[in-house]
Amino acid sequence: MWRNREVQWFFIILLSISLATFVLAGFLFSIRVALFVLVTSGLLAGCSFIFTRWRYREIEKLSGYLRKISSGDDSLDVRDNQEGELSILKNDIYKVTLMLSEHRSFLEKDKLTLTNALSDISHQLKTPLTSMMMMADLLSDSTLEESKRAEFTQHIRVQLERIEWLVSSLLKLSKIDAGTISFKKDNVVVRDLIQSAVQPVLIPMDIKEQTLNVSGDESVTFIGDLRWTTEALINILKNAVEHTGEGGVISISFSENPLYTEITIADNGDGIPKEDLPYIFRRFYKGKNASDDSVGIGLAMAYSIITGQRGDLEVRSEKGNGTVFSIKFYK
């Protein structure tokens, strides 16, 4: 406490005034009055000393608390429910501590997300890159037949398209996970959404001679992002087409009630094994019925897009009786 200049000056001035008053009282009145003034001044100085010492000890505690926070220990609680400026200061410091702790958690989460995204991209690119390197070595053989050369060139082209799709999909997922995508809140007409989503799967469905049934009121709408929700539905429809056999049926229905708008996509395909159901929205999860080309991104992306708009995506499936995906956007 004594190292503070303002405290030194305060007690020097207090002592000077007390001595001056003591001398003046003795000169003007009597020695008894002067002693009374001296004792009173001493009591006042003692009270000031005790109060000042207590106040600086509290400040010293706060200083120690801040040093611990700066070293990463934010588990201490300095909140004080008493009235007064010092209690308000303690509560404000505690609030700032909580904010710093939350920011640190967000930064650590972002760092982990970025690390996982880079690891995922690296892992998924390794296989097609290795395959292309092998094809390139084979193409360098001058005695290679033209038919094989054309086959290997086509293989490299397919792998390049696969890499382009992988990188594009993983970057979209990383942006969604990092929260850098702001979903629009437009009034989306579900009929228009369905029309956009089915376009990319019409040719594969035609090749497999599958039937598409769409039913629902044209007035059904929800508040969301048309472009991203279309992306989610395309991934679910691709999954349905892939797991439904030739001549199968895929049905899309939608409805609206005072609580939510629901879109249902059902197929009569093989169905998802019961043991795979809890994991099908997990990134890079490949169920038992997944094709060799599947990497397990589509349904994970659909789930991230829909839940990112505060919607729900549920799945029901029974082996041999098809699968039903239910999307709900709450009002």
CSV table of C-alpha atoms in Angstrom, one decimal:
chain,number,residue,atom,x,y,z
A,1,MET,CA,0.0,0.0,0.0
A,2,TRP,CA,2.8,2.4,1.0
A,3,ARG,CA,4.4,2.1,-2.5
A,4,ASN,CA,1.4,4.1,-3.9
A,5,ARG,CA,2.3,7.8,-4.2
A,6,GLU,CA,-1.3,9.0,-3.6
A,7,VAL,CA,-1.4,7.1,-0.2
A,8,GLN,CA,1.9,8.7,0.8
A,9,TRP,CA,0.6,12.2,0.0
A,10,PHE,CA,-2.8,11.5,1.7
A,11,PHE,CA,-1.2,10.6,5.0
A,12,ILE,CA,1.5,13.3,4.8
A,13,ILE,CA,-1.3,15.9,4.3
A,14,LEU,CA,-3.4,14.3,7.1
A,15,LEU,CA,-0.5,14.4,9.5
A,16,SER,CA,0.4,18.0,8.7
A,17,ILE,CA,-3.2,19.1,9.2
A,18,SER,CA,-3.4,17.3,12.5
A,19,LEU,CA,-0.1,18.8,13.9
A,20,ALA,CA,-1.1,22.3,12.7
A,21,THR,CA,-4.5,21.9,14.4
A,22,PHE,CA,-2.9,20.6,17.5
A,23,VAL,CA,-0.5,23.6,17.7
A,24,LEU,CA,-3.2,26.1,16.9
A,25,ALA,CA,-5.6,24.6,19.5
A,26,GLY,CA,-2.9,24.7,22.2
A,27,PHE,CA,-2.0,28.3,21.3
A,28,LEU,CA,-5.6,29.6,21.1
A,29,PHE,CA,-7.3,27.5,23.8
A,30,SER,CA,-5.5,25.2,26.2
A,31,ILE,CA,-3.3,22.1,26.3
A,32,ARG,CA,-6.4,19.9,27.1
A,33,VAL,CA,-8.2,21.1,23.9
A,34,ALA,CA,-5.0,20.5,21.9
A,35,LEU,CA,-4.7,16.9,23.3
A,36,PHE,CA,-8.4,16.3,22.4
A,37,VAL,CA,-7.8,17.5,18.9
A,38,LEU,CA,-4.7,15.3,18.6
A,39,VAL,CA,-6.5,12.2,19.9
A,40,THR,CA,-9.4,12.8,17.5
A,41,SER,CA,-7.0,13.3,14.6
A,42,GLY,CA,-5.2,10.1,15.5
A,43,LEU,CA,-8.5,8.1,15.5
A,44,LEU,CA,-9.5,9.6,12.2
A,45,ALA,CA,-6.1,8.7,10.7
A,46,GLY,CA,-6.3,5.2,12.1
A,47,CYS,CA,-9.8,4.7,10.5
A,48,SER,CA,-8.5,6.0,7.2
A,49,PHE,CA,-5.5,3.7,7.4
A,50,ILE,CA,-7.6,0.6,8.0
A,51,PHE,CA,-10.1,1.5,5.3
A,52,THR,CA,-7.4,2.3,2.8
A,53,ARG,CA,-5.5,-0.9,3.6
A,54,TRP,CA,-8.7,-3.0,3.1
A,55,ARG,CA,-9.5,-1.3,-0.2
A,56,TYR,CA,-6.0,-1.9,-1.6
A,57,ARG,CA,-6.1,-5.5,-0.5
A,58,GLU,CA,-9.3,-6.0,-2.5
A,59,ILE,CA,-7.6,-4.4,-5.5
A,60,GLU,CA,-4.6,-6.6,-5.0
A,61,LYS,CA,-6.9,-9.7,-5.0
A,62,LEU,CA,-8.5,-8.5,-8.3
A,63,SER,CA,-5.0,-8.0,-9.7
A,64,GLY,CA,-4.0,-11.6,-8.8
A,65,TYR,CA,-7.3,-12.8,-10.3
A,66,LEU,CA,-6.6,-11.1,-13.6
A,67,ARG,CA,-3.1,-12.5,-13.7
A,68,LYS,CA,-4.6,-16.0,-13.3
A,69,ILE,CA,-7.0,-15.3,-16.1
A,70,SER,CA,-4.3,-14.1,-18.4
A,71,SER,CA,-2.4,-17.4,-17.8
A,72,GLY,CA,-5.5,-19.4,-18.9
A,73,ASP,CA,-7.2,-20.2,-15.5
A,74,ASP,CA,-10.8,-18.9,-15.7
A,75,SER,CA,-12.3,-21.2,-13.1
A,76,LEU,CA,-12.2,-18.6,-10.3
A,77,ASP,CA,-15.4,-16.8,-9.4
A,78,VAL,CA,-15.1,-13.2,-8.0
A,79,ARG,CA,-18.8,-12.3,-8.2
A,80,ASP,CA,-19.9,-10.2,-5.2
A,81,ASN,CA,-23.6,-9.6,-4.5
A,82,GLN,CA,-23.0,-6.6,-2.1
A,83,GLU,CA,-23.7,-3.1,-3.2
A,84,GLY,CA,-20.9,-0.6,-4.1
A,85,GLU,CA,-18.6,0.3,-6.9
A,86,LEU,CA,-16.0,-2.4,-5.9
A,87,SER,CA,-18.7,-5.2,-6.1
A,88,ILE,CA,-19.8,-3.8,-9.6
A,89,LEU,CA,-16.2,-3.9,-10.7
A,90,LYS,CA,-15.9,-7.6,-9.6
A,91,ASN,CA,-19.1,-8.6,-11.4
A,92,ASP,CA,-18.0,-6.8,-14.6
A,93,ILE,CA,-14.6,-8.5,-14.5
A,94,TYR,CA,-16.3,-11.9,-14.0
A,95,LYS,CA,-18.5,-11.2,-17.1
A,96,VAL,CA,-15.5,-10.3,-19.2
A,97,THR,CA,-13.8,-13.5,-18.0
A,98,LEU,CA,-16.8,-15.5,-19.2
A,99,MET,CA,-16.7,-13.8,-22.6
A,100,LEU,CA,-13.0,-14.5,-23.0
A,101,SER,CA,-13.5,-18.1,-22.0
A,102,GLU,CA,-16.3,-18.5,-24.6
A,103,HIS,CA,-14.1,-16.8,-27.3
A,104,ARG,CA,-11.3,-19.2,-26.5
A,105,SER,CA,-13.6,-22.2,-26.8
A,106,PHE,CA,-14.8,-21.0,-30.2
A,107,LEU,CA,-11.3,-20.5,-31.4
A,108,GLU,CA,-10.3,-24.0,-30.3
A,109,LYS,CA,-13.4,-25.4,-31.9
A,110,ASP,CA,-12.6,-23.6,-35.2
A,111,LYS,CA,-9.0,-24.8,-35.0
A,112,LEU,CA,-10.2,-28.4,-34.5
A,113,THR,CA,-12.7,-28.1,-37.3
A,114,LEU,CA,-10.1,-26.8,-39.7
A,115,THR,CA,-7.7,-29.6,-38.8
A,116,ASN,CA,-10.3,-32.2,-39.3
A,117,ALA,CA,-11.4,-30.7,-42.7
A,118,LEU,CA,-7.8,-30.7,-43.9
A,119,SER,CA,-7.3,-34.3,-42.7
A,120,ASP,CA,-10.5,-35.4,-44.4
A,121,ILE,CA,-9.6,-33.7,-47.7
A,122,SER,CA,-6.1,-35.2,-47.6
A,123,HIS,CA,-7.4,-38.7,-46.9
A,124,GLN,CA,-10.0,-38.6,-49.6
A,125,LEU,CA,-7.6,-37.3,-52.2
A,126,LYS,CA,-5.0,-39.9,-51.6
A,127,THR,CA,-6.7,-42.8,-53.4
A,128,PRO,CA,-7.6,-41.0,-56.7
A,129,LEU,CA,-4.1,-39.3,-56.8
A,130,THR,CA,-2.4,-42.7,-56.3
A,131,SER,CA,-4.5,-44.2,-59.0
A,132,MET,CA,-3.7,-41.3,-61.5
A,133,MET,CA,0.1,-41.6,-60.7
A,134,MET,CA,-0.1,-45.3,-61.6
A,135,MET,CA,-2.0,-44.5,-64.8
A,136,ALA,CA,0.6,-41.8,-65.7
A,137,ASP,CA,3.4,-44.3,-65.3
A,138,LEU,CA,1.7,-46.8,-67.6
A,139,LEU,CA,1.0,-44.1,-70.2
A,140,SER,CA,4.7,-43.2,-70.3
A,141,ASP,CA,5.4,-46.7,-71.9
A,142,SER,CA,6.0,-46.0,-75.6
A,143,THR,CA,5.0,-49.6,-76.5
A,144,LEU,CA,1.5,-49.3,-74.9
A,145,GLU,CA,-1.3,-50.2,-77.2
A,146,GLU,CA,-3.6,-47.4,-78.3
A,147,SER,CA,-6.7,-49.0,-76.8
A,148,LYS,CA,-5.0,-49.2,-73.4
A,149,ARG,CA,-3.8,-45.7,-73.7
A,150,ALA,CA,-7.3,-44.5,-74.4
A,151,GLU,CA,-8.6,-46.6,-71.4
A,152,PHE,CA,-6.0,-45.2,-69.0
A,153,THR,CA,-6.7,-41.6,-70.2
A,154,GLN,CA,-10.4,-42.0,-69.6
A,155,HIS,CA,-9.6,-43.4,-66.2
A,156,ILE,CA,-7.5,-40.4,-65.3
A,157,ARG,CA,-10.3,-38.1,-66.6
A,158,VAL,CA,-12.8,-39.9,-64.3
A,159,GLN,CA,-10.5,-39.5,-61.3
A,160,LEU,CA,-10.0,-35.8,-62.0
A,161,GLU,CA,-13.8,-35.3,-62.1
A,162,ARG,CA,-14.0,-37.2,-58.8
A,163,ILE,CA,-11.4,-35.0,-57.2
A,164,GLU,CA,-13.2,-31.9,-58.4
A,165,TRP,CA,-16.4,-33.1,-56.8
A,166,LEU,CA,-14.7,-34.2,-53.6
A,167,VAL,CA,-13.0,-30.9,-53.1
A,168,SER,CA,-16.1,-28.9,-53.9
A,169,SER,CA,-18.3,-31.0,-51.5
A,170,LEU,CA,-15.7,-30.9,-48.7
A,171,LEU,CA,-15.3,-27.2,-49.0
A,172,LYS,CA,-19.0,-26.7,-48.7
A,173,LEU,CA,-19.1,-29.0,-45.6
A,174,SER,CA,-16.2,-27.1,-44.0
A,175,LYS,CA,-17.9,-23.8,-44.6
A,176,ILE,CA,-21.2,-25.1,-43.0
A,177,ASP,CA,-19.3,-26.6,-40.1
A,178,ALA,CA,-17.3,-23.3,-39.5
A,179,GLY,CA,-20.5,-21.3,-39.6
A,180,THR,CA,-19.2,-19.1,-42.4
A,181,ILE,CA,-22.3,-19.6,-44.5
A,182,SER,CA,-25.3,-17.4,-43.8
A,183,PHE,CA,-28.5,-19.3,-44.9
A,184,LYS,CA,-31.1,-17.0,-46.5
A,185,LYS,CA,-34.5,-16.7,-44.9
A,186,ASP,CA,-36.6,-16.5,-48.0
A,187,ASN,CA,-40.2,-17.7,-48.5
A,188,VAL,CA,-39.5,-21.0,-50.4
A,189,VAL,CA,-42.2,-22.6,-52.5
A,190,VAL,CA,-41.8,-26.3,-51.9
A,191,ARG,CA,-43.1,-27.2,-55.4
A,192,ASP,CA,-40.3,-25.1,-57.0
A,193,LEU,CA,-37.8,-26.6,-54.6
A,194,ILE,CA,-38.7,-30.1,-55.7
A,195,GLN,CA,-38.6,-29.2,-59.4
A,196,SER,CA,-35.0,-27.9,-59.0
A,197,ALA,CA,-33.9,-30.9,-56.9
A,198,VAL,CA,-35.1,-33.7,-59.2
A,199,GLN,CA,-33.5,-32.4,-62.3
A,200,PRO,CA,-30.0,-33.9,-61.7
A,201,VAL,CA,-31.4,-37.3,-60.9
A,202,LEU,CA,-33.9,-37.7,-63.8
A,203,ILE,CA,-31.3,-39.3,-66.1
A,204,PRO,CA,-30.1,-41.9,-63.6
A,205,MET,CA,-33.7,-42.6,-62.8
A,206,ASP,CA,-34.5,-43.0,-66.5
A,207,ILE,CA,-31.5,-45.4,-66.9
A,208,LYS,CA,-32.8,-47.6,-64.0
A,209,GLU,CA,-36.4,-47.2,-65.3
A,210,GLN,CA,-37.5,-45.9,-61.9
A,211,THR,CA,-40.8,-44.0,-61.3
A,212,LEU,CA,-41.0,-40.7,-59.6
A,213,ASN,CA,-44.2,-39.6,-57.8
A,214,VAL,CA,-44.6,-36.1,-56.4
A,215,SER,CA,-47.6,-35.0,-54.4
A,216,GLY,CA,-48.4,-31.9,-52.4
A,217,ASP,CA,-50.2,-28.6,-52.3
A,218,GLU,CA,-48.7,-25.9,-54.5
A,219,SER,CA,-49.3,-23.4,-51.7
A,220,VAL,CA,-46.9,-25.2,-49.2
A,221,THR,CA,-44.0,-23.0,-48.3
A,222,PHE,CA,-41.3,-22.6,-45.6
A,223,ILE,CA,-38.8,-20.0,-44.6
A,224,GLY,CA,-35.3,-21.0,-45.7
A,225,ASP,CA,-32.5,-21.0,-48.3
A,226,LEU,CA,-33.7,-22.3,-51.7
A,227,ARG,CA,-30.2,-23.0,-53.2
A,228,TRP,CA,-28.8,-24.8,-50.2
A,229,THR,CA,-32.0,-26.8,-49.5
A,230,THR,CA,-32.0,-27.9,-53.1
A,231,GLU,CA,-28.4,-29.1,-52.6
A,232,ALA,CA,-29.6,-31.1,-49.5
A,233,LEU,CA,-32.5,-32.7,-51.4
A,234,ILE,CA,-30.3,-33.6,-54.4
A,235,ASN,CA,-28.1,-35.6,-52.1
A,236,ILE,CA,-31.0,-37.4,-50.5
A,237,LEU,CA,-32.5,-38.2,-53.9
A,238,LYS,CA,-29.2,-39.4,-55.2
A,239,ASN,CA,-29.0,-41.8,-52.2
A,240,ALA,CA,-32.6,-43.0,-53.0
A,241,VAL,CA,-31.8,-43.6,-56.7
A,242,GLU,CA,-28.6,-45.5,-55.8
A,243,HIS,CA,-30.3,-47.8,-53.3
A,244,THR,CA,-33.5,-48.4,-55.3
A,245,GLY,CA,-33.4,-51.2,-57.9
A,246,GLU,CA,-34.4,-51.1,-61.5
A,247,GLY,CA,-38.1,-50.4,-61.9
A,248,GLY,CA,-38.4,-49.1,-58.4
A,249,VAL,CA,-40.5,-46.1,-57.1
A,250,ILE,CA,-39.4,-42.9,-55.4
A,251,SER,CA,-42.1,-40.8,-53.9
A,252,ILE,CA,-41.8,-37.2,-52.7
A,253,SER,CA,-44.7,-35.6,-50.7
A,254,PHE,CA,-44.9,-32.4,-48.8
A,255,SER,CA,-47.4,-30.8,-46.5
A,256,GLU,CA,-47.8,-27.9,-44.1
A,257,ASN,CA,-49.4,-27.4,-40.7
A,258,PRO,CA,-49.3,-24.6,-38.1
A,259,LEU,CA,-46.1,-26.0,-36.6
A,260,TYR,CA,-43.9,-27.0,-39.5
A,261,THR,CA,-43.5,-27.8,-43.2
A,262,GLU,CA,-42.7,-31.4,-43.9
A,263,ILE,CA,-41.1,-32.9,-47.0
A,264,THR,CA,-40.9,-36.7,-47.3
A,265,ILE,CA,-38.8,-38.7,-49.7
A,266,ALA,CA,-39.5,-42.4,-49.8
A,267,ASP,CA,-38.2,-45.3,-51.9
A,268,ASN,CA,-39.0,-49.0,-52.1
A,269,GLY,CA,-35.3,-50.0,-52.3
A,270,ASP,CA,-33.3,-52.4,-50.3
A,271,GLY,CA,-33.5,-50.3,-47.1
A,272,ILE,CA,-30.8,-49.5,-44.6
A,273,PRO,CA,-29.6,-52.2,-42.2
A,274,LYS,CA,-30.7,-51.4,-38.6
A,275,GLU,CA,-27.1,-51.3,-37.4
A,276,ASP,CA,-26.2,-48.6,-40.0
A,277,LEU,CA,-29.1,-46.2,-39.2
A,278,PRO,CA,-27.5,-44.3,-36.2
A,279,TYR,CA,-24.5,-43.5,-38.4
A,280,ILE,CA,-25.7,-42.6,-41.9
A,281,PHE,CA,-25.5,-38.9,-41.3
A,282,ARG,CA,-21.9,-39.2,-40.1
A,283,ARG,CA,-19.3,-37.9,-42.5
A,284,PHE,CA,-17.5,-40.6,-44.5
A,285,TYR,CA,-19.6,-43.4,-43.1
A,286,LYS,CA,-20.2,-46.1,-45.6
A,287,GLY,CA,-22.9,-48.6,-44.8
A,288,LYS,CA,-23.0,-52.2,-45.8
A,289,ASN,CA,-25.0,-51.5,-48.9
A,290,ALA,CA,-22.9,-48.5,-50.0
A,291,SER,CA,-21.5,-48.7,-53.5
A,292,ASP,CA,-17.7,-48.7,-54.2
A,293,ASP,CA,-17.9,-45.1,-55.5
A,294,SER,CA,-19.7,-43.8,-52.4
A,295,VAL,CA,-17.6,-41.7,-49.9
A,296,GLY,CA,-20.3,-41.0,-47.4
A,297,ILE,CA,-20.5,-37.2,-47.9
A,298,GLY,CA,-24.0,-36.7,-49.4
A,299,LEU,CA,-26.2,-37.5,-46.5
A,300,ALA,CA,-23.8,-35.7,-44.1
A,301,MET,CA,-24.0,-32.6,-46.1
A,302,ALA,CA,-27.8,-32.8,-46.3
A,303,TYR,CA,-28.0,-33.1,-42.6
A,304,SER,CA,-25.7,-30.2,-42.0
A,305,ILE,CA,-27.6,-28.0,-44.4
A,306,ILE,CA,-31.0,-28.8,-42.9
A,307,THR,CA,-30.1,-28.6,-39.3
A,308,GLY,CA,-28.1,-25.4,-40.1
A,309,GLN,CA,-31.5,-23.9,-41.0
A,310,ARG,CA,-33.0,-25.1,-37.7
A,311,GLY,CA,-34.7,-27.9,-39.4
A,312,ASP,CA,-34.9,-31.7,-38.6
A,313,LEU,CA,-33.8,-34.6,-40.8
A,314,GLU,CA,-35.0,-38.1,-39.7
A,315,VAL,CA,-34.8,-41.4,-41.4
A,316,ARG,CA,-36.9,-44.6,-41.1
A,317,SER,CA,-35.9,-47.7,-42.9
A,318,GLU,CA,-36.6,-51.4,-42.8
A,319,LYS,CA,-34.5,-53.9,-44.5
A,320,GLY,CA,-36.1,-54.9,-47.8
A,321,ASN,CA,-39.0,-52.4,-47.5
A,322,GLY,CA,-37.3,-49.2,-48.5
A,323,THR,CA,-36.3,-46.0,-46.7
A,324,VAL,CA,-38.2,-42.8,-45.8
A,325,PHE,CA,-36.4,-39.5,-45.2
A,326,SER,CA,-38.5,-36.9,-43.3
A,327,ILE,CA,-37.5,-33.2,-43.4
A,328,LYS,CA,-39.2,-30.7,-41.2
A,329,PHE,CA,-38.8,-26.9,-41.2
A,330,TYR,CA,-40.4,-25.4,-38.1
A,331,LYS,CA,-42.3,-22.1,-38.1
